[in-house]
Coordinates of C-alpha atoms in Angstrom, one line a residue:
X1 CA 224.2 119.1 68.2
X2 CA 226.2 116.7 65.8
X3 CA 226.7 113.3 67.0
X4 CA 229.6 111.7 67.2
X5 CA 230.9 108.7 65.8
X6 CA 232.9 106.4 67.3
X7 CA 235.5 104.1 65.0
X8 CA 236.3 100.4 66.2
X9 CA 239.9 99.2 65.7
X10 CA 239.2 95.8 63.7
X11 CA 242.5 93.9 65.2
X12 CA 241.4 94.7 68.8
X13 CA 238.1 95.1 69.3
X14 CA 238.4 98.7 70.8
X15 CA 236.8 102.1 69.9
X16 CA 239.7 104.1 69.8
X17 CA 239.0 106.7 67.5
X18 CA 236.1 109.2 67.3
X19 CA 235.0 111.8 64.3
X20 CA 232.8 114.5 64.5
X21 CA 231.1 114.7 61.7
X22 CA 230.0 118.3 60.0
X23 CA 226.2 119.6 60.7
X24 CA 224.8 120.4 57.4
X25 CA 225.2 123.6 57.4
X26 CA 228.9 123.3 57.1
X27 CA 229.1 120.9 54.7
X28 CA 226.9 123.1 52.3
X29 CA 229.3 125.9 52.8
X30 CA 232.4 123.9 52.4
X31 CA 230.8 122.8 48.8
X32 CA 230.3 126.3 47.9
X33 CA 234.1 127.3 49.0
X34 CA 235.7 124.7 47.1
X35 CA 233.1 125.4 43.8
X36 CA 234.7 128.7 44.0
X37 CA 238.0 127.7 44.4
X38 CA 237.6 125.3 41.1
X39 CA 237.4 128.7 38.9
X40 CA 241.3 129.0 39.5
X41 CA 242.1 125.5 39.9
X42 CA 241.0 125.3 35.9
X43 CA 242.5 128.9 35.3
X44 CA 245.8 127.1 36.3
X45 CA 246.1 124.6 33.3
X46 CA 246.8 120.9 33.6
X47 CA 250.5 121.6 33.7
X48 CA 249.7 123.6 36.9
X49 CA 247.5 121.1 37.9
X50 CA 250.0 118.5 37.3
X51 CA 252.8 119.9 39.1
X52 CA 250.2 120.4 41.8
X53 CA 249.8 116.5 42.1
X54 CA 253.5 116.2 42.1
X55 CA 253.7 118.3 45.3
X56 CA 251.2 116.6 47.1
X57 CA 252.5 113.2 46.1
X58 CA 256.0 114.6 47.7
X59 CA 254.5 115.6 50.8
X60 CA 252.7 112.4 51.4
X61 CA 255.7 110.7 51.1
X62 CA 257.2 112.0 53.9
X63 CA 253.5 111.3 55.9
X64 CA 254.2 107.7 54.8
X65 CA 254.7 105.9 58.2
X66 CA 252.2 108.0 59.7
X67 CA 249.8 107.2 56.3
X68 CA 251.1 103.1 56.7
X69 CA 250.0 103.2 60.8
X70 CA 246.9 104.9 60.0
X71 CA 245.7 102.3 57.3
X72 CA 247.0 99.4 59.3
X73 CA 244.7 101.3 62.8
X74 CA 241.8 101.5 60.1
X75 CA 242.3 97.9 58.5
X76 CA 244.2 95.6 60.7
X77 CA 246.6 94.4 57.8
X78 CA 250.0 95.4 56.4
X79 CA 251.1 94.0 53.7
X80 CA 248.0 95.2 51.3
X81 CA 248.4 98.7 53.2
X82 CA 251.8 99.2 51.9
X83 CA 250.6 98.0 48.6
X84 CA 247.5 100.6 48.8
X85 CA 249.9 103.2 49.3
X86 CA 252.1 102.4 46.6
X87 CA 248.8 101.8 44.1
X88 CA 248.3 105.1 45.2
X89 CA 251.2 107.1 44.4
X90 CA 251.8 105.0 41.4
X91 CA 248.4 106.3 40.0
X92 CA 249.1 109.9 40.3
X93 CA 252.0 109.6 38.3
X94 CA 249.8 107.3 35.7
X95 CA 247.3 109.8 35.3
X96 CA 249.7 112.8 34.8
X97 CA 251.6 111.2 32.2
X98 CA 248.2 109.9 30.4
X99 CA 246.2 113.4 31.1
X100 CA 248.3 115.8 28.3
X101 CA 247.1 113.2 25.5
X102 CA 243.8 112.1 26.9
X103 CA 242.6 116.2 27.6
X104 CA 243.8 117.4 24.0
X105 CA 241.2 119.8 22.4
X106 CA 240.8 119.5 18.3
X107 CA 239.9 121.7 15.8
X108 CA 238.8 120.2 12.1
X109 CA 236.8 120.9 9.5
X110 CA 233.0 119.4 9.2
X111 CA 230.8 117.9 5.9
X112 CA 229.6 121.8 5.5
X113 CA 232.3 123.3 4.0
X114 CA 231.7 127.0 5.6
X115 CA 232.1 125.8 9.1
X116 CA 234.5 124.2 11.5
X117 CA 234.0 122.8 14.1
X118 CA 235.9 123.5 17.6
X119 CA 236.0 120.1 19.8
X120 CA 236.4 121.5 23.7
X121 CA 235.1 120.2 27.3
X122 CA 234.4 121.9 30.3
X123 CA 235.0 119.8 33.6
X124 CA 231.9 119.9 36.0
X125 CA 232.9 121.7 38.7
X126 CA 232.2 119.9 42.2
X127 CA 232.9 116.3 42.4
X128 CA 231.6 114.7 45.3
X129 CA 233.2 111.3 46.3
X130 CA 232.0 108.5 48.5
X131 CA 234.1 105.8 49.7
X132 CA 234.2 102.4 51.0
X133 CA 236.3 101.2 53.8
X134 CA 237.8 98.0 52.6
X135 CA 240.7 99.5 50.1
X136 CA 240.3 102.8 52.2
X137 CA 243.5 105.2 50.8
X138 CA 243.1 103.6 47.0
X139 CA 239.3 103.8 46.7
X140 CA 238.7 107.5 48.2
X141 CA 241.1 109.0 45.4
X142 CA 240.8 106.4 42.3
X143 CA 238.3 108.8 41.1
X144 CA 239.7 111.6 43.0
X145 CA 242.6 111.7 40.6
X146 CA 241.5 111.5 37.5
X147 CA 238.9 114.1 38.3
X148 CA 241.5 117.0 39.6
X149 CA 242.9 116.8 36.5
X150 CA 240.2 117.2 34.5
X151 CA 239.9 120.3 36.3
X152 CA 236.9 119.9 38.7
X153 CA 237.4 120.5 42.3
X154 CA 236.5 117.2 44.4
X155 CA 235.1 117.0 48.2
X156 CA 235.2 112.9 49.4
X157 CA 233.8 111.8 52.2
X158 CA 235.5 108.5 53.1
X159 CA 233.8 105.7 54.9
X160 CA 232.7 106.2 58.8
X161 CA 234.8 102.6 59.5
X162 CA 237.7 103.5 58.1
X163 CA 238.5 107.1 58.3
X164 CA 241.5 107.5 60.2
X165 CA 243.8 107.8 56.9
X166 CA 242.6 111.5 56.1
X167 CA 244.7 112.9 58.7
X168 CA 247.9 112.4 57.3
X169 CA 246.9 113.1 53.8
X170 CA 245.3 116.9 55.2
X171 CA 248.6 117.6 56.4
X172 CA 250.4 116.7 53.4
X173 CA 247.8 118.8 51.3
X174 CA 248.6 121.7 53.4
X175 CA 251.6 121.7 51.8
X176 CA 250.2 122.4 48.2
X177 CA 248.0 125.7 48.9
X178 CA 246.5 125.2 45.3
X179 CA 245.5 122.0 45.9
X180 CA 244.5 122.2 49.8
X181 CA 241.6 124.8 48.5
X182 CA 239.8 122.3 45.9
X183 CA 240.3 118.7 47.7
X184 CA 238.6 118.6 51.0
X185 CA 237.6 115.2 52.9
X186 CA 234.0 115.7 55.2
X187 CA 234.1 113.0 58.2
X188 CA 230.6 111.8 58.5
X189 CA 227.8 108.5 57.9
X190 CA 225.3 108.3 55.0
X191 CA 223.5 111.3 56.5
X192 CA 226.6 113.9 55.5
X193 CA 226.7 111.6 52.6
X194 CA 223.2 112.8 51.4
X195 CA 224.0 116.6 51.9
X196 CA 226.9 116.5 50.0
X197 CA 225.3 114.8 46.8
X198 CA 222.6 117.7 47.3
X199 CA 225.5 120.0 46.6
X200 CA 227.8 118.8 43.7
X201 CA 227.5 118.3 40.3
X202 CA 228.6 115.1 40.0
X203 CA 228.9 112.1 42.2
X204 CA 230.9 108.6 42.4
X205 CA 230.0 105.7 44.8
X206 CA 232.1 102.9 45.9
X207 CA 229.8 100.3 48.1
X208 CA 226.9 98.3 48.5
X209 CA 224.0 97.7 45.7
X210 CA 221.4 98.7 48.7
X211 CA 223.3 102.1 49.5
X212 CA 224.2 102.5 45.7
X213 CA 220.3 102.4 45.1
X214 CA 219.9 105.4 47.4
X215 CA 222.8 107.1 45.8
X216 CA 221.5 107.2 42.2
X217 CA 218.1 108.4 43.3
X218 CA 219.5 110.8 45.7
X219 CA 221.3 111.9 42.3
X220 CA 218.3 111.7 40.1
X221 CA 216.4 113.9 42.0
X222 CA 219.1 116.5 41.5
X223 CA 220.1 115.7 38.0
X224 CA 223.4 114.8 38.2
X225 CA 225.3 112.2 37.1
X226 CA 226.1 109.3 39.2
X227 CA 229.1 106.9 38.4
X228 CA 228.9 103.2 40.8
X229 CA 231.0 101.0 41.3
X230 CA 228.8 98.5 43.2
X231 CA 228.8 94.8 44.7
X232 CA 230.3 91.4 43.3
X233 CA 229.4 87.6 43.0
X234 CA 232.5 87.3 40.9
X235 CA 232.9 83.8 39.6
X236 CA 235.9 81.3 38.5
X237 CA 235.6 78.6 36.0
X238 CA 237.8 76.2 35.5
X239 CA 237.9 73.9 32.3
X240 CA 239.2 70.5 32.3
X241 CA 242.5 71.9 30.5
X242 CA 243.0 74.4 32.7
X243 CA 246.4 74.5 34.5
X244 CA 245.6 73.2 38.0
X245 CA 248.5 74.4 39.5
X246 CA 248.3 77.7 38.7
X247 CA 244.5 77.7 39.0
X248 CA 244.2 76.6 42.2
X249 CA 247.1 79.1 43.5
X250 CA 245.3 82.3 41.6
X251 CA 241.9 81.5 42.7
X252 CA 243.5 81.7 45.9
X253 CA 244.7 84.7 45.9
X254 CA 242.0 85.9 44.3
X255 CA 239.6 84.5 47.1
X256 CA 241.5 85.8 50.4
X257 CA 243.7 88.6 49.3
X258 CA 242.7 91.3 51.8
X259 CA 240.4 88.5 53.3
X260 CA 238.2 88.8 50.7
X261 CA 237.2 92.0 51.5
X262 CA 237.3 93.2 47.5
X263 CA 234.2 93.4 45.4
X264 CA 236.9 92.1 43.1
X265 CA 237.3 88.8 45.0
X266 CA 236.8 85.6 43.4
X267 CA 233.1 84.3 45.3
X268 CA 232.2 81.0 43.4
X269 CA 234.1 78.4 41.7
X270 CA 233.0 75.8 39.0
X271 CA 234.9 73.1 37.9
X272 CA 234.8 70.4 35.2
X273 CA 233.5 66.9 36.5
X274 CA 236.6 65.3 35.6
X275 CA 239.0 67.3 37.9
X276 CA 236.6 68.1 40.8
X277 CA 238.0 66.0 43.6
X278 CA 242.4 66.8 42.1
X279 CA 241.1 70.5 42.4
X280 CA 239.6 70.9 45.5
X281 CA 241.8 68.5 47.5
X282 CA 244.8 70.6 46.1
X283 CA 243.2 74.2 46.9
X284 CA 242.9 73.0 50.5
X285 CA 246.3 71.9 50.7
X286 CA 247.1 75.2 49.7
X287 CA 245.1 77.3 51.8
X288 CA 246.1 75.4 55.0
X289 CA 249.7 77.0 54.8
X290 CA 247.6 80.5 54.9
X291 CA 248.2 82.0 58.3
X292 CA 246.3 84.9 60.6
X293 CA 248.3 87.8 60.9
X294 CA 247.5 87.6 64.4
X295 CA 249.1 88.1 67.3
X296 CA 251.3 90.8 65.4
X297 CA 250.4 92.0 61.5
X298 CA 253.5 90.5 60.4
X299 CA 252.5 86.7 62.1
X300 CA 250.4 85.9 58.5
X301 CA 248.7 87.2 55.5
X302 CA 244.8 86.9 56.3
X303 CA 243.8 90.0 58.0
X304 CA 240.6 90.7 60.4
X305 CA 237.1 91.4 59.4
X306 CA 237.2 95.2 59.0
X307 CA 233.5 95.7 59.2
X308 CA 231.7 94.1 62.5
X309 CA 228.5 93.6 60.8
X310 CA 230.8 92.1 57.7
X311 CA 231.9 89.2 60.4
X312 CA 228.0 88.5 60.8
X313 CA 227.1 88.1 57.2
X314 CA 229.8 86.2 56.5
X315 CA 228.7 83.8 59.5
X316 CA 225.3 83.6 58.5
X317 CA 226.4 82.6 55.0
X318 CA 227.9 79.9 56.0
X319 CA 225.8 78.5 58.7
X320 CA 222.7 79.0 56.1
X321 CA 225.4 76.6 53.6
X322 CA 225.7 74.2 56.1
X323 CA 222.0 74.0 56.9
X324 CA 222.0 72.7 53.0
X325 CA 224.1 70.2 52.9
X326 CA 227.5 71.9 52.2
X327 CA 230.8 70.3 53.3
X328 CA 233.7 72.5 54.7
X329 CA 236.8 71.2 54.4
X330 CA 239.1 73.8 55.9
X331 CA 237.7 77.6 58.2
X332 CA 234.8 77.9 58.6
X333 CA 234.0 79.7 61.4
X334 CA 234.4 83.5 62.6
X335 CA 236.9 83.7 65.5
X336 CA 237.4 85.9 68.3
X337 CA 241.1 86.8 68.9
X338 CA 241.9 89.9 70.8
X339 CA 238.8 91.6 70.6
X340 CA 239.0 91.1 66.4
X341 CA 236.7 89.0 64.0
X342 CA 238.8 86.5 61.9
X343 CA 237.9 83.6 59.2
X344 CA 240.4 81.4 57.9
X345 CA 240.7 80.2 54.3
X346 CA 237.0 78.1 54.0
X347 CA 237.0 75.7 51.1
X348 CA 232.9 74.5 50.7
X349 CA 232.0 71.7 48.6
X350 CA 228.3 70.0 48.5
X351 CA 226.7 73.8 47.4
X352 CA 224.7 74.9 45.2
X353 CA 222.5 78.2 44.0
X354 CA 219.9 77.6 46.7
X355 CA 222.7 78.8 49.4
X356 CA 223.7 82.6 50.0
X357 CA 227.2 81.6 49.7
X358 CA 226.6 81.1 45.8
X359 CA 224.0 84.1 45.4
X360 CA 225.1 86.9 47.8
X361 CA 227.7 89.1 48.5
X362 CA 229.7 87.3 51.1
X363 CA 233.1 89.5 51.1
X364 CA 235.0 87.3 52.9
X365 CA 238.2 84.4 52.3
X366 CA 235.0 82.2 51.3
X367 CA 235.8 79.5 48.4
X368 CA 232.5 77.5 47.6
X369 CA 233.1 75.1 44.6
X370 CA 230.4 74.1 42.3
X371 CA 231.3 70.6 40.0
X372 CA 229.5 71.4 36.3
X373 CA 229.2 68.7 33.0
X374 CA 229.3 70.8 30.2
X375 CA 230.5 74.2 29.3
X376 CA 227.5 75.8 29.0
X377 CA 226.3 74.6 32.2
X378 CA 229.3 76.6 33.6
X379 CA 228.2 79.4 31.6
X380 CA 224.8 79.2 32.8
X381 CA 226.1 79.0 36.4
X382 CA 228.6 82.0 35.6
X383 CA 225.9 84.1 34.2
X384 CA 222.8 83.0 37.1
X385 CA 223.5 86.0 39.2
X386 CA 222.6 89.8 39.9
X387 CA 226.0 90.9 39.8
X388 CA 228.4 91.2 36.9
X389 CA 231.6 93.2 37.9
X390 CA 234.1 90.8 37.1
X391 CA 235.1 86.6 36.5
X392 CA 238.6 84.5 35.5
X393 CA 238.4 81.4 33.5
X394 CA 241.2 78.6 33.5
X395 CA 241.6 76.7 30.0
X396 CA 243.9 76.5 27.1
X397 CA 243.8 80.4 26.0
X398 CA 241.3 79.6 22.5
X399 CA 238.9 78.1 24.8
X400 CA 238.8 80.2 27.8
X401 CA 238.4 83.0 25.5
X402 CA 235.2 81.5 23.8
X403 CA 233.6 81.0 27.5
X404 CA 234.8 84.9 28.5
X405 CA 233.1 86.2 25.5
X406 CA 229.8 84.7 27.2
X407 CA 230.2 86.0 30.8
X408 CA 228.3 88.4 31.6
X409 CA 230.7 91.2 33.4
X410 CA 232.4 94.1 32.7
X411 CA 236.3 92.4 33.0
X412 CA 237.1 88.7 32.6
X413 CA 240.7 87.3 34.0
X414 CA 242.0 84.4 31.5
X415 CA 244.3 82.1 33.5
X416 CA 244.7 84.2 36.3
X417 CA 242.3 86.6 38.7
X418 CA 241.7 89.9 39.5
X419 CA 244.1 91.2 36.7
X420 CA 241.6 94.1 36.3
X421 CA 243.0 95.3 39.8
X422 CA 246.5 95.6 38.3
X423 CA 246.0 96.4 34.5
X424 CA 244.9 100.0 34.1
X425 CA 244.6 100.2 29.9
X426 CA 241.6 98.4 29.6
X427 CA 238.0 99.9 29.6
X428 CA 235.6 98.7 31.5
X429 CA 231.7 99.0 32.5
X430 CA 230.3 96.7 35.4
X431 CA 227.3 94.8 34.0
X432 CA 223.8 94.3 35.8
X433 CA 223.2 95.3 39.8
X434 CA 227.4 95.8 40.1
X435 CA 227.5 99.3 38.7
X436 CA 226.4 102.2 36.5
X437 CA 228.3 104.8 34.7
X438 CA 231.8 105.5 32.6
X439 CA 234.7 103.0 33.1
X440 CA 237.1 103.8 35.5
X441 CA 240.1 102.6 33.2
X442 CA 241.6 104.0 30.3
X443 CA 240.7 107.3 28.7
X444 CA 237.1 107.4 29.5
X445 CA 237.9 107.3 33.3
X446 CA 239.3 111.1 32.7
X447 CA 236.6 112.0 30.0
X448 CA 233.7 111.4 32.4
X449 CA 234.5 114.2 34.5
X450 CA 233.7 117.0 31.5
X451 CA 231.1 118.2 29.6
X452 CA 232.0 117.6 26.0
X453 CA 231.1 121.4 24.2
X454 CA 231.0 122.2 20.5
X455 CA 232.0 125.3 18.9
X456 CA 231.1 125.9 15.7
X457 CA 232.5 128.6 13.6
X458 CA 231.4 129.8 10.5
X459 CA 234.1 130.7 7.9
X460 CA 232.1 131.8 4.9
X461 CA 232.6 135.9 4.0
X462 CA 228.5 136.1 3.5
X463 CA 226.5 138.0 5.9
X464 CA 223.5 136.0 5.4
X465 CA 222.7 133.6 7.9
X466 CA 224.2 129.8 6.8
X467 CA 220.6 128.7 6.4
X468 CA 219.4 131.5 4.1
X469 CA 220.2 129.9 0.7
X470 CA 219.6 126.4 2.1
X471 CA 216.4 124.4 2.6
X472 CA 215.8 124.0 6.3

């Protein structure tokens, strides 16, 4: 008998929603439906396909207050709800107006004059997505989307914490029959998880290194690709010309926005000797006027913990920081209000790379600040980590530039942070433990889901074989 699973509500505490997730069976016949219902899905052509999307994006529209309570029940914040939602429309209508250019075929001649060469792809057939819970809506279909209209058929299984925003986008599928029968969602933990990468042909991951590990050899063993997008230690320098102003008002954005529950988030901070003490003394200033959205989501901006075991990592982090001598100026501590985990804005000074809060994932509004000498001490610094998914530097443009071109990670912010989250053209591989696959931006985040396929044609009237005249 399947267990079930019952999902805490991160603003009060409760378990107030349940899911039953799939025995295996099920889930392996659902994988073979929707495989079969990908034949026609193709058949139907991208403009099908496209109009398709359209529909779907109508019909959510009309689910959007039920879609906006859902995410706020799953996350305990507003504001960067109704900003998912809007990422998320806005993206279908990207990728349909990118996918007629991106998906054309060509035909041209080759260095042997008597044949051509056809240039076509095939989409693999069965995507499998799995999903995170902190950007719920946005990170179950970023992949999702380009990958429909490539023409595969796509089955995500969203994250266990978070999954109460599938409803009200399976009743707005219902309304697009072509597209209800090749995107399904499977309710479930890592065990329906592991059945479902057992039964597709290709798989994306959104989460943890430790899970993302398990993922790619779960993959391996079935020969599949895997694409991950995986944790971040993402770091901030800030050169003595740097704009302090607008770097200490980015960095904090960039360090609490969604309570720092991103793998985007800005996680460490280095900054010139000679500004130190003017930088961190302003950044406090500034993230005192930070509120809790607590008692109501509209009292603030910094949301609840959404994760329970998230509120204990980040706790541990910081007690292991103080242990070592670090200083807090500001937060600090996880609070209990209402039933719900909560961390102010924490500003740390006094820490350095023997502390978790400088080497681990902490995924909370954490803002440890690191004083460096030289620039390529800050590089160092930058660079002394497992992760590499992303960094910002703060200096006059020439020489934040030279110091972005030694970072190791996969998108570097220059005078701001987190750009990446906003600027779709650019393409974009995570470096080191933070991921492993195609970018998920610009053409090649459409391009990964198809099997690139050559046809060659011979032209020549002969009716000898090409290689009959020819040495071999």
């Amino acid at each position: 008998m399947t267990k079930t699973i019952e999902v805490r509500n991160p603003r009060t505490g409760k378990f107030d929603y349940v899911i039953i997730p799939p025995p295996p069976r099920l889930v392996v016949q659902q994988c073979k439906r929707t495989r079969r219902a990908q034949v026609r899905w193709q058949q139907l052509g991208l403009e099908g396909r496209i109009e398709a999307l359209q529909q779907w994006k109508q019909a959510i529209l009309s689910e959007r207050d039920r879609l906006t309570e859902a995410l706020v029940n799953d996350t305990g914040r507003l504001s960067t709800s109704v900003l998912e939602i809007d990422s998320f429309l806005s993206s279908i209508d990207r990728w349909c107006r990118l996918a007629p250019e991106l998906l054309q075929e060509s035909a041209k001649n080759t260095a042997i004059p008597f044949i051509a060469l056809q240039q076509t792809s095939v989409p693999y057939p069965l995507v499998g997505v799995i999903s995170p819970w902190n950007f719920p809506l946005l990170l179950s279909t970023i992949d999702t989307i380009p990958a429909l209209l490539a023409g595969c058929a796509v089955i995500v299984k969203p994250s266990e914490i978070a999954p109460r925003f599938v409803a009200p986008l399976k009743t707005a599928l219902n309304a697009v029959p072509e597209l209800r029968d090749v995107l399904t969602f499977v309710e479930g933990a890592g065990e329906t998880g592991s059945v479902l990468i057992e039964n597709v042909d290709l798989v994306c991951f959104t989460g943890s290194v430790a899970t993302g590990r398990k993922v790619a050899q779960a993959a391996a063993k079935q020969f599949i690709p895997a694409f991950l997008e995986l944790g971040g230690k993402d770091p901030a320098i800030v050169l003595e010309s740097a704009n302090l102003e607008l770097a200490t008002s980015a960095i904090l954005w960039g360090s609490v926005v969604n309570t720092g529950q991103s793998c985007l988030s800005i996680e460490r901070i280095y900054v010139a000797d000679s500004i130190f003490e003017k930088f961190y003394h302003q950044l406090v200033t500034k993230a005192h006027r930070l509120q809790l959205a607590y008692p109501t989501v509209e009292s603030g901006e910094i949301g609840p913990i959404i994760a329970e075991k998230q509120a204990a990592i980040i706790s541990d982090h910081l007690l292991d920081a103080v242990e070592k001598g670090a200083v807090i100026h500001c937060g600090g501590v996880i609070e209990d209000l209402g039933g719900g985990w909560w961390c102010r804005p924490t500003v740390l000074t006094q820490v350095n790379h023997s502390m978790k809060v400088m080497t681990e994932e902490t995924f909370g509004p954490i803002m440890p600040i690191m004083p460096f000498s030289t620039v390529e001490e800050a590089v160092s610094l930058a660079n002394d980590s497992i992760y590499g998914l992303s960094a910002a530097v703060f200096a006059l443009e020439t020489e934040a530039l030279e110091v972005a071109h030694q970072i190791d990670a996969g998108a570097i912010s220059i005078n701001d942070a987190g750009l990446t989250a906003i600027m779709h053209e650019g393409e974009k591989n995570a470096f080191k433990f933070s991921g492993l696959g195609g970018s998920r931006m610009g053409a090649a985040a459409l391009k990964r889901f198809m099997r690139k396929k050559a046809i060659l044609i011979k032209t020549n009237a002969t009716n000898d074989p090409w290689w009959f005249n020819n040495e071999v």
